[in-house]
Short mmCIF file of C-alpha atoms in Angstrom, two decimals:
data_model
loop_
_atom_site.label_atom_id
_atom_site.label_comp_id
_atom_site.label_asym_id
_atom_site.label_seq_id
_atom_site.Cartn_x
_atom_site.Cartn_y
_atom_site.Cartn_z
CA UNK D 18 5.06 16.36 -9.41
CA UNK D 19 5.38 13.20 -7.03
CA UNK D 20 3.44 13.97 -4.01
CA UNK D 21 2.22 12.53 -0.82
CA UNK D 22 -0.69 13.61 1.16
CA UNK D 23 -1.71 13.49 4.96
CA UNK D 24 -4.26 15.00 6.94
CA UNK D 25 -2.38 17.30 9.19
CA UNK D 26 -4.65 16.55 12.15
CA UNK D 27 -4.36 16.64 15.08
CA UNK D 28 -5.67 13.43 15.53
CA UNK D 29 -6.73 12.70 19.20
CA UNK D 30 -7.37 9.02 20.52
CA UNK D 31 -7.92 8.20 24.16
CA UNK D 32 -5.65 5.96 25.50
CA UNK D 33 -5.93 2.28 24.74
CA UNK D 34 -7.73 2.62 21.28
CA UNK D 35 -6.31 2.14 17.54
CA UNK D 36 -5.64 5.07 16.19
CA UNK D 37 -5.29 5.14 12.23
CA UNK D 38 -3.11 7.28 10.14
CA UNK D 39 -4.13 7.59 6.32
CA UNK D 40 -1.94 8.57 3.44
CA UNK D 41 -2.16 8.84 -0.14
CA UNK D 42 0.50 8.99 -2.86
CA UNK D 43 0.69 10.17 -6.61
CA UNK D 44 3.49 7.89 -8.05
CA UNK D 45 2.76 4.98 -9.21
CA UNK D 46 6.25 4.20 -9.73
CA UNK D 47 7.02 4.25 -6.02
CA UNK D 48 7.80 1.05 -4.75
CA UNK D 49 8.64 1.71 -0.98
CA UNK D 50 6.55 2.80 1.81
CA UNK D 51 7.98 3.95 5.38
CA UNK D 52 6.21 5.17 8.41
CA UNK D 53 8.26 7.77 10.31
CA UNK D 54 7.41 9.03 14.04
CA UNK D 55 8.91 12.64 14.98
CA UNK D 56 9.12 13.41 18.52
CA UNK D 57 8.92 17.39 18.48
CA UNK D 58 12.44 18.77 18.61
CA UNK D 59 13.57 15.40 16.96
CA UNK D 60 14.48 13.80 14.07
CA UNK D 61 12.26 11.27 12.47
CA UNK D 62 12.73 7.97 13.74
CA UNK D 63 11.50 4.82 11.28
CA UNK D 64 8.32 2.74 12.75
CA UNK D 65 7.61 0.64 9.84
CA UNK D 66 8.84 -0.01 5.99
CA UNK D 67 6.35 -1.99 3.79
CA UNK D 68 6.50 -3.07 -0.42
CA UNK D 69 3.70 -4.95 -1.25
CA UNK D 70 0.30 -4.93 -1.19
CA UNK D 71 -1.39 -6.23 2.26
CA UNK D 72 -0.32 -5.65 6.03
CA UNK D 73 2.51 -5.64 7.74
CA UNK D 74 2.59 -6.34 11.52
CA UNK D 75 5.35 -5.13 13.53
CA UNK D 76 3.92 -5.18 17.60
CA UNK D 77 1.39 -2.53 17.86
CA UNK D 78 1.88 -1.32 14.61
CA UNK D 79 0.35 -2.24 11.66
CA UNK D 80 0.73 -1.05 7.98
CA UNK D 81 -1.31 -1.59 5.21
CA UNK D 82 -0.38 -0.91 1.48
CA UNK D 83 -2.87 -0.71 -1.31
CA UNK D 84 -1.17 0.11 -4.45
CA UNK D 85 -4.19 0.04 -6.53
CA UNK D 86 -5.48 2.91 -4.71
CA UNK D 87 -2.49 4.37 -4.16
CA UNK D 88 -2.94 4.55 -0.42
CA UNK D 89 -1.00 3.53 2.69
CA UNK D 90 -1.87 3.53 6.37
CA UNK D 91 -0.48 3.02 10.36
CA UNK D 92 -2.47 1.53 12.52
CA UNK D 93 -1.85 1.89 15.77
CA UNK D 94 -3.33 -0.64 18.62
CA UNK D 95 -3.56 -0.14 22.17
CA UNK D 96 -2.48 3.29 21.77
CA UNK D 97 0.12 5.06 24.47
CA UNK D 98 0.97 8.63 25.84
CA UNK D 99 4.54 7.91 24.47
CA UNK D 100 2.61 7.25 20.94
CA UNK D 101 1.80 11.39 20.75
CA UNK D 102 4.06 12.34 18.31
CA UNK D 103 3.99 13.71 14.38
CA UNK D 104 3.83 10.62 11.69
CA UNK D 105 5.43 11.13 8.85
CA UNK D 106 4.39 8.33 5.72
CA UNK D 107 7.21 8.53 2.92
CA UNK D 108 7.22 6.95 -0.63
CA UNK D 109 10.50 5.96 -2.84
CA UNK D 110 12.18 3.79 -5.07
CA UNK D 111 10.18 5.52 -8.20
CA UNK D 112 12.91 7.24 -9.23
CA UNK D 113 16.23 6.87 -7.75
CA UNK D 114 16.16 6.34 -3.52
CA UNK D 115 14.82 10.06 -2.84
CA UNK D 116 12.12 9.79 -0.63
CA UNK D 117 9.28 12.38 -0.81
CA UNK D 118 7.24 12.61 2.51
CA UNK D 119 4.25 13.81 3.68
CA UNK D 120 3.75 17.02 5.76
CA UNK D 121 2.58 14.53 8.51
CA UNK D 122 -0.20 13.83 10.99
CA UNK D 123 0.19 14.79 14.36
CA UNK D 124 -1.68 12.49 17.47
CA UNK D 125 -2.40 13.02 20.45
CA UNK D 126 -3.39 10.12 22.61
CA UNK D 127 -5.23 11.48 25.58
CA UNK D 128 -5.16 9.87 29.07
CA UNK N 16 22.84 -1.51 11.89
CA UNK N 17 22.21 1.60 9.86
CA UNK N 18 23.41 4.21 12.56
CA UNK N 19 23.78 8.02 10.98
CA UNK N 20 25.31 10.34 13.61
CA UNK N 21 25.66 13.98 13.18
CA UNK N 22 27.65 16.33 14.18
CA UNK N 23 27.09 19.20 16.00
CA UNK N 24 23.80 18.74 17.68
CA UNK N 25 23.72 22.45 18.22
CA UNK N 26 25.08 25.45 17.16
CA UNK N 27 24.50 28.88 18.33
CA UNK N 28 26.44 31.81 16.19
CA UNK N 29 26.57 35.22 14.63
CA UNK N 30 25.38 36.21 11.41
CA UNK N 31 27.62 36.19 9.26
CA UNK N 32 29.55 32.86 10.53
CA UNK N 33 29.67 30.09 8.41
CA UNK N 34 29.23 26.94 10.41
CA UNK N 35 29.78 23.20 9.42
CA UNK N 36 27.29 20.23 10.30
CA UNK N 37 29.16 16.86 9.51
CA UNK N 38 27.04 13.59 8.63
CA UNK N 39 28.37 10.32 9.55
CA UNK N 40 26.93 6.59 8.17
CA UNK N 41 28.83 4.42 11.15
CA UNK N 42 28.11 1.08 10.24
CA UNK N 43 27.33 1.30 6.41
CA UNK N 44 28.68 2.70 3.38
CA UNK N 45 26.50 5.46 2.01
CA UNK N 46 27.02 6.40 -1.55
CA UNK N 47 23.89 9.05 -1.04
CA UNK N 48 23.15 11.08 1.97
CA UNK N 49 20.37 13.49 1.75
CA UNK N 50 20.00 17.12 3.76
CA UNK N 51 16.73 18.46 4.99
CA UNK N 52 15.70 21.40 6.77
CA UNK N 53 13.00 21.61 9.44
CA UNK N 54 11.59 25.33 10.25
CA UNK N 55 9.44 24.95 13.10
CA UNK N 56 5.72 23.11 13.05
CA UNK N 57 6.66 22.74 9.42
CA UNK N 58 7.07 19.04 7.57
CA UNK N 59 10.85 18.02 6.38
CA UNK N 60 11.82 20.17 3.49
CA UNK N 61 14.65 18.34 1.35
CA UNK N 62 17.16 20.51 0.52
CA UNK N 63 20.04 18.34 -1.49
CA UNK N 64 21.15 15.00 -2.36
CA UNK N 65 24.54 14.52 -1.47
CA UNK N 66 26.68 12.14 -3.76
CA UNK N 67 30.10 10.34 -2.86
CA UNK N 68 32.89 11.91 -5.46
CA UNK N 69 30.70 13.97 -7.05
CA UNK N 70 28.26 17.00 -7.16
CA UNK N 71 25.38 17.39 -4.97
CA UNK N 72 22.03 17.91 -6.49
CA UNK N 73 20.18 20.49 -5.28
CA UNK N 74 16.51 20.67 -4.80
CA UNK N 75 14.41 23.61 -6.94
CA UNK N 76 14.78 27.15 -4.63
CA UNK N 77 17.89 26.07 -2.49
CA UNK N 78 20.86 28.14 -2.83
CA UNK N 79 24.08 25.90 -4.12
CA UNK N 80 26.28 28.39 -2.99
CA UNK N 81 25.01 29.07 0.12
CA UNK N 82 24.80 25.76 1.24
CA UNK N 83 27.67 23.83 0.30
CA UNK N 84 28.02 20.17 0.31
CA UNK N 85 30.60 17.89 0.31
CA UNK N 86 30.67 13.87 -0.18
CA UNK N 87 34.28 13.43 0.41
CA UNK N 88 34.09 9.21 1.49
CA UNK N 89 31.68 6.46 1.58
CA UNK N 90 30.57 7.64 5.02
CA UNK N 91 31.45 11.51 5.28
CA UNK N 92 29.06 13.92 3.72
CA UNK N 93 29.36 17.82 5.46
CA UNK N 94 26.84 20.59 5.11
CA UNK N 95 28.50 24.57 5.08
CA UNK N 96 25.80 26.71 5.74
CA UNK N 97 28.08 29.84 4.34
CA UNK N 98 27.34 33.41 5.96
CA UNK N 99 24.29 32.60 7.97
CA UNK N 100 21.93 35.34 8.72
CA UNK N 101 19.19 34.24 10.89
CA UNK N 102 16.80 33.17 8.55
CA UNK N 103 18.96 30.41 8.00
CA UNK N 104 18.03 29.08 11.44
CA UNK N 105 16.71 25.90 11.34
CA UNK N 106 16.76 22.14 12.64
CA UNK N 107 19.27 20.31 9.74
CA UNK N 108 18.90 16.44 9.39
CA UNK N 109 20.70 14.34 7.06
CA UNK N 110 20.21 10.81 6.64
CA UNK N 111 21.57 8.02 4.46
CA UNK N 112 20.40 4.40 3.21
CA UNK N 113 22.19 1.85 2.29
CA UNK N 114 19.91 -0.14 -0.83
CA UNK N 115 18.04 2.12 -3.34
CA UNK N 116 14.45 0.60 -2.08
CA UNK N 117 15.49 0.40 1.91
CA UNK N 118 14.72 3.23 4.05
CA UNK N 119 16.47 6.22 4.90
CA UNK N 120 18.32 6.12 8.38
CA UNK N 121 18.19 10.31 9.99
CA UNK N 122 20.96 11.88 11.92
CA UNK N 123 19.55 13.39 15.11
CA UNK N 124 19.65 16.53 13.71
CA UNK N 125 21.53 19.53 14.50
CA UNK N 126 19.59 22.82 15.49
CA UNK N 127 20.99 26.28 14.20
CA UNK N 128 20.32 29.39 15.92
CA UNK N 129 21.90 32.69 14.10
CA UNK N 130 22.11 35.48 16.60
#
């Protein structure tokens, strides 16, 4: 069974650090990585996509993608109030475009 | 690009009503849509992949007749939630892509509440 872990936190940063968001996956056949951020009442909104091995810088986010390890993470710099949300890291492309997510990690960044 | 809109937002009914959610792709053609359901505090549960001109596939433990889908066009998928008890209240989100390997766009979800 394909499956993708996260620690369910919460995870509390003050404001102004990095927070980082782990997550580890069981396909090898995935090809696709995405980042989500859910707002609670909300749908999940995409922060970052990433493919290959490395990081990916998008503003504040980062994403890093190890594929030998089977392990993806968010980093998030200079982290807001606005930031305090559940992340939700998704793999695909390892058999047809379902995605399979994780249960997510919620953060709080504190003021 | 990649907008999803979906339609109602919210829906407040009583048991036994079946109610309709549609799921729009606006800007993109979306040969797949997928339907989740969100109870609350809970991760995304996906319930069926919805396919244009044919059958939906359900997921293991979701009820085909209960929830019926339809994938009538390239940018049209509906979700019947048929009889709905409360139990069946939930937050339903669809969402589409448009390449196999590119990410899934999400509707902004419609919240059911059966009375």
């Amino acid at each position: 069974q394909k499956e993708v872990e996260q620690n369910s936190g919460p995870l509390s940063v003050p404001e102004g650090a990095i927070a980082s968001l782990n997550c580890t996956y069981s396909d090898r056949g995935s090809q696709s990585f995405f980042w989500y951020r859910q707002y609670s009442g909300k749908s999940p909104e995409l922060i970052m996509s990433i493919y290959s091995n490395g990081d990916k810088e998008d503003g504040r986010f980062t994403a890093q993608l190890n594929k030998a390890s089977q392990y993806v993470s968010l980093l998030i710099r200079d982290s807001q109030p606005s930031d305090s949300a559940t992340y939700l890291c998704a793999g695909g492309g390892g058999g047809g475009n379902k995605l399979t997510f994780g249960t997510g990690t919620q953060l709080k960044v504190e003021l | 690009g990649a907008v999803v809109s979906q339609h109602p937002s919210w829906v407040i009914c009583k048991s036994g009503t079946s109610v309709k959610i549609e799921c729009r792709s606006l800007d993109f053609q979306a040969t797949t849509m997928f339907w989740y359901r969100q109870f609350p505090k809970q991760s995304l549960m996906l319930m069926a992949t919805s396919n244009e001109g044919s059958k939906a596939t359900y997921e293991q433990g979701v009820e085909k007749d209960k929830f019926l889908i339809n994938h009538a066009s390239l940018t049209l998928s509906t979700l019947t939630v048929t009889s709905a008890h409360p139990e069946d209240s939930s937050f339903y989100i669809c969402s589409a892509g448009i390449e196999v390997l590119e990410p899934q766009h999400f509707g902004d979800g419609t919240r059911l509440s059966i009375l």
